[in-house]
Each structure stands twice: as structure tokens, then as C-alpha cells.
Short mmCIF file of C-alpha atoms in Angstrom, two decimals:
data_model
loop_
_atom_site.label_atom_id
_atom_site.label_comp_id
_atom_site.label_asym_id
_atom_site.label_seq_id
_atom_site.Cartn_x
_atom_site.Cartn_y
_atom_site.Cartn_z
CA UNK A 29 193.61 118.24 323.12
CA UNK A 30 194.31 116.53 319.55
CA UNK A 31 191.53 116.72 317.30
CA UNK A 32 189.78 114.26 315.04
CA UNK A 33 189.70 114.34 311.36
CA UNK A 34 185.76 114.96 311.23
CA UNK A 35 185.88 117.68 314.13
CA UNK A 36 188.53 119.33 311.84
CA UNK A 37 186.00 118.92 308.70
CA UNK A 38 183.78 120.65 310.83
CA UNK A 39 185.61 123.44 311.68
CA UNK A 40 186.78 123.88 308.27
CA UNK A 41 182.84 123.90 307.21
CA UNK A 42 182.03 125.93 309.76
CA UNK A 43 185.17 128.80 308.97
CA UNK A 44 183.79 128.49 305.28
CA UNK A 45 180.10 129.44 306.07
CA UNK A 46 181.01 132.18 308.44
CA UNK A 47 183.48 133.67 305.65
CA UNK A 48 180.54 133.64 303.40
CA UNK A 49 178.06 134.95 305.71
CA UNK A 50 180.23 137.69 306.14
CA UNK A 51 179.95 140.44 303.60
CA UNK A 52 183.31 141.97 303.67
CA UNK A 53 184.22 138.53 302.62
CA UNK A 54 181.33 136.87 300.75
CA UNK A 55 181.37 139.64 297.73
CA UNK A 56 185.03 139.01 297.11
CA UNK A 57 184.87 135.32 297.20
CA UNK A 58 181.82 135.10 295.14
CA UNK A 59 183.17 137.30 292.58
CA UNK A 60 186.77 135.06 292.13
CA UNK A 61 184.08 131.85 291.92
CA UNK A 62 182.43 133.84 288.92
CA UNK A 63 185.71 134.60 287.30
CA UNK A 64 186.30 131.30 286.95
CA UNK A 65 182.91 130.17 285.62
CA UNK A 66 183.57 133.66 282.95
CA UNK A 67 186.62 131.67 281.51
CA UNK A 68 183.74 129.97 279.55
CA UNK A 69 182.85 131.57 276.10
CA UNK A 70 178.63 131.68 275.74
CA UNK A 71 177.27 129.69 273.30
CA UNK A 72 175.41 130.12 270.16
CA UNK A 73 171.67 130.07 269.73
CA UNK A 74 171.03 127.21 267.26
CA UNK A 75 169.81 128.00 263.97
CA UNK A 76 166.55 126.00 264.79
CA UNK A 77 166.05 128.18 268.02
CA UNK A 78 166.97 131.40 266.92
CA UNK A 79 164.30 134.34 267.82
CA UNK A 80 163.96 137.69 266.11
CA UNK A 81 163.15 140.69 267.79
CA UNK A 82 159.67 141.71 267.70
CA UNK A 83 159.93 144.97 268.46
CA UNK A 84 162.14 148.10 268.60
CA UNK A 85 160.25 149.75 271.47
CA UNK A 86 162.32 150.61 274.05
CA UNK A 87 164.12 153.24 275.20
CA UNK A 88 167.32 154.29 277.15
CA UNK A 89 168.52 157.05 279.00
CA UNK A 90 172.27 157.84 279.92
CA UNK A 91 173.29 159.74 282.82
CA UNK A 92 173.18 163.22 281.11
CA UNK A 93 169.52 162.55 280.43
CA UNK A 94 169.99 161.85 276.87
CA UNK A 95 167.29 159.09 275.75
CA UNK A 96 168.49 156.53 273.46
CA UNK A 97 165.95 155.26 270.89
CA UNK A 98 166.81 151.32 270.49
CA UNK A 99 164.96 151.76 267.34
CA UNK A 100 168.28 153.20 266.48
CA UNK A 101 170.02 149.90 266.28
CA UNK A 102 167.76 148.52 263.43
CA UNK A 103 170.41 146.91 260.81
CA UNK A 104 173.13 147.00 263.34
CA UNK A 105 175.09 143.98 265.23
CA UNK A 106 174.04 144.77 269.21
CA UNK A 107 175.32 143.60 272.35
CA UNK A 108 173.28 144.02 275.04
CA UNK A 109 174.33 143.33 278.56
CA UNK A 110 171.96 143.60 281.64
CA UNK A 111 174.24 144.19 284.88
CA UNK A 112 174.27 145.85 288.53
CA UNK A 113 177.26 146.52 290.38
CA UNK A 114 176.43 144.67 293.04
CA UNK A 115 176.47 141.36 291.12
CA UNK A 116 179.39 139.25 291.81
CA UNK A 117 179.01 137.35 287.94
CA UNK A 118 178.14 140.66 286.26
CA UNK A 119 181.74 142.22 287.72
CA UNK A 120 183.37 139.06 287.17
CA UNK A 121 182.26 138.96 283.28
CA UNK A 122 183.16 143.08 283.27
CA UNK A 123 186.75 142.93 282.05
CA UNK A 124 186.20 140.64 279.05
CA UNK A 125 183.36 143.07 278.01
CA UNK A 126 185.34 145.86 278.22
CA UNK A 127 188.16 144.15 275.99
CA UNK A 128 185.71 143.41 273.63
CA UNK A 129 184.21 146.73 273.92
CA UNK A 130 187.67 148.19 273.29
CA UNK A 131 188.16 146.60 269.89
CA UNK A 132 184.51 146.57 268.38
CA UNK A 133 182.73 150.13 269.75
CA UNK A 134 182.98 151.72 266.76
CA UNK A 135 181.58 148.49 264.67
CA UNK A 136 178.92 146.94 267.21
CA UNK A 137 176.34 148.97 269.34
CA UNK A 138 177.15 148.00 272.91
CA UNK A 139 174.16 148.51 275.43
CA UNK A 140 175.08 147.97 279.08
CA UNK A 141 171.71 147.80 280.70
CA UNK A 142 171.35 148.75 284.38
CA UNK A 143 168.63 149.96 286.99
CA UNK A 144 171.76 150.63 289.44
CA UNK A 145 171.65 154.83 290.32
CA UNK A 146 174.58 157.00 288.71
CA UNK A 147 175.75 157.36 292.19
CA UNK A 148 176.54 153.86 292.27
CA UNK A 149 177.47 153.39 288.46
CA UNK A 150 180.00 156.01 287.87
CA UNK A 151 182.33 155.30 290.95
CA UNK A 152 182.18 151.42 289.75
CA UNK A 153 183.22 152.45 286.14
CA UNK A 154 185.71 154.83 287.61
CA UNK A 155 187.18 152.34 290.02
CA UNK A 156 187.56 150.03 287.06
CA UNK A 157 188.63 152.05 284.42
CA UNK A 158 185.88 150.61 282.39
CA UNK A 159 185.19 153.24 279.48
CA UNK A 160 181.71 152.11 277.95
CA UNK A 161 178.57 154.11 278.62
CA UNK A 162 175.70 152.66 280.99
CA UNK A 163 172.16 153.17 280.41
CA UNK A 164 169.03 152.90 282.57
CA UNK A 165 165.66 151.77 281.13
CA UNK A 166 162.90 154.01 280.86
CA UNK A 167 160.77 150.97 279.89
CA UNK A 168 160.72 147.54 281.66
CA UNK A 169 163.43 145.98 279.59
CA UNK A 170 161.48 142.54 280.39
CA UNK A 171 158.64 143.16 278.13
CA UNK A 172 161.44 142.97 275.14
CA UNK A 173 163.72 140.87 276.27
CA UNK A 174 162.65 138.91 279.23
CA UNK A 175 164.97 139.74 281.65
CA UNK A 176 164.87 137.80 285.11
CA UNK A 177 168.55 137.23 286.20
CA UNK A 178 171.52 139.09 285.83
CA UNK A 179 173.85 139.45 284.08
CA UNK A 180 172.16 138.60 280.98
CA UNK A 181 173.67 139.45 277.47
CA UNK A 182 172.58 139.22 274.07
CA UNK A 183 174.21 139.93 270.42
CA UNK A 184 172.06 140.32 268.11
CA UNK A 185 172.97 140.42 264.19
CA UNK A 186 171.42 143.29 261.71
CA UNK A 187 168.55 141.43 260.99
CA UNK A 188 166.92 141.24 264.85
CA UNK A 189 167.97 137.53 265.26
CA UNK A 190 169.14 136.98 268.83
CA UNK A 191 172.54 135.20 267.91
CA UNK A 192 173.43 134.53 271.58
CA UNK A 193 171.58 134.98 275.02
CA UNK A 194 173.36 134.29 277.79
CA UNK A 195 172.48 134.29 281.50
CA UNK A 196 175.60 134.12 283.78
CA UNK A 197 179.20 134.80 283.65
CA UNK A 198 181.18 134.41 280.24
CA UNK A 199 184.20 135.21 278.68
CA UNK A 200 182.90 137.51 275.98
CA UNK A 201 186.34 138.52 274.95
CA UNK A 202 186.96 134.50 273.49
CA UNK A 203 188.18 133.64 270.30
CA UNK A 204 184.77 131.90 269.51
CA UNK A 205 182.46 135.47 270.07
CA UNK A 206 185.22 137.40 268.31
CA UNK A 207 184.68 135.13 265.21
CA UNK A 208 181.01 135.22 265.60
CA UNK A 209 181.10 139.19 265.48
CA UNK A 210 183.21 139.50 262.83
CA UNK A 211 181.04 137.31 260.64
CA UNK A 212 178.03 139.10 261.61
CA UNK A 213 180.01 142.14 260.62
CA UNK A 214 180.27 140.84 257.05
CA UNK A 215 176.76 140.33 256.44
#
């Protein structure tokens, strides 16, 4: 029996839908597609749209139970990434964030914030050889940053100006981001 072009197209469409519905194949495909999107550098906020942090009243907790007071970041360049271990766009952009962290962790305050449990976080970090520390919020982060989707990343200057506010996967290890951070560190 010979199949027509429309029958082949229909079968291909059904196959693609089936592959995307199966959890074991869906997540790797989503990560792969998001890695393509994560090749794009995040955009800088225009000077007219810059927002300034109104408060530093936010506490995070690491796995050991140590509390990090966001107040400690005043006067520092800060990169905050809201993510999750189950989030394909988060997973896609994480290698570029790790590369940025490798080069700037002594100069920039990196805060990787998730609501996942450490029983999920630690195997994820270990499996991917990520060396940054993950935090869980003690207070709802949306009060300070209005995070309704992940990944969401903020780059904040020493004066509390949000220089980058990016939702979705991005290339954080780009020349554009590095040049921006270098400029903020010189201020």
C-alpha cells in the first residue's frame, strides 16, 4: 500500500505529538529547543525603563540552614536567577550561567533561587557539575521581584538599578553580558 503525501504528513504529525506527550522524550526535546533559544543574549533595560529596588527586605536560606540577608547585597553588583530543576528553559541556560559564575563569582553576588527541595537540587547540581550555591526563599520573592515565570534573571547594579530583567532562557555568557558586568564593576 502506497501512502499519499498528506497521509505521510499526518503520520509525522501524530508521531511528533506522541513524542512530545511522552514524558521521557518530551523533556529532552524541550531542553534541546530551549538551548537554541538560549543562544540569544538578554536585553538591557533602556535608561527610561530602569527600575530601582524599593526594598532589600528578603531572606534566603541555603541547604545548611544559613540565612542570607539580601540587605548584604547593597552596594554590590548582583545577578539573581530564579530557576527549577524540572524547568527545560532553566536547564538550557544553566551552562552559560555556570560559565559566568566561574569568572565573576568573586566580584558579583550570584543568587540562584529555587523553591525545589535540596533532595532534588543537590543531585541536579552534582550531575551537571554546577558549583554555585542554591538558595530557597524564606519569604515570597514575588513581593520584591514579581516573578511569575521561570527562568527569570535580574542583573542589578551597585545602586539597586535593575539593568537586565530577562524572562526565559538566554545566553548569560555572551560578550554583551560580560561587557555590561565589566562596566558595572568599574562604577
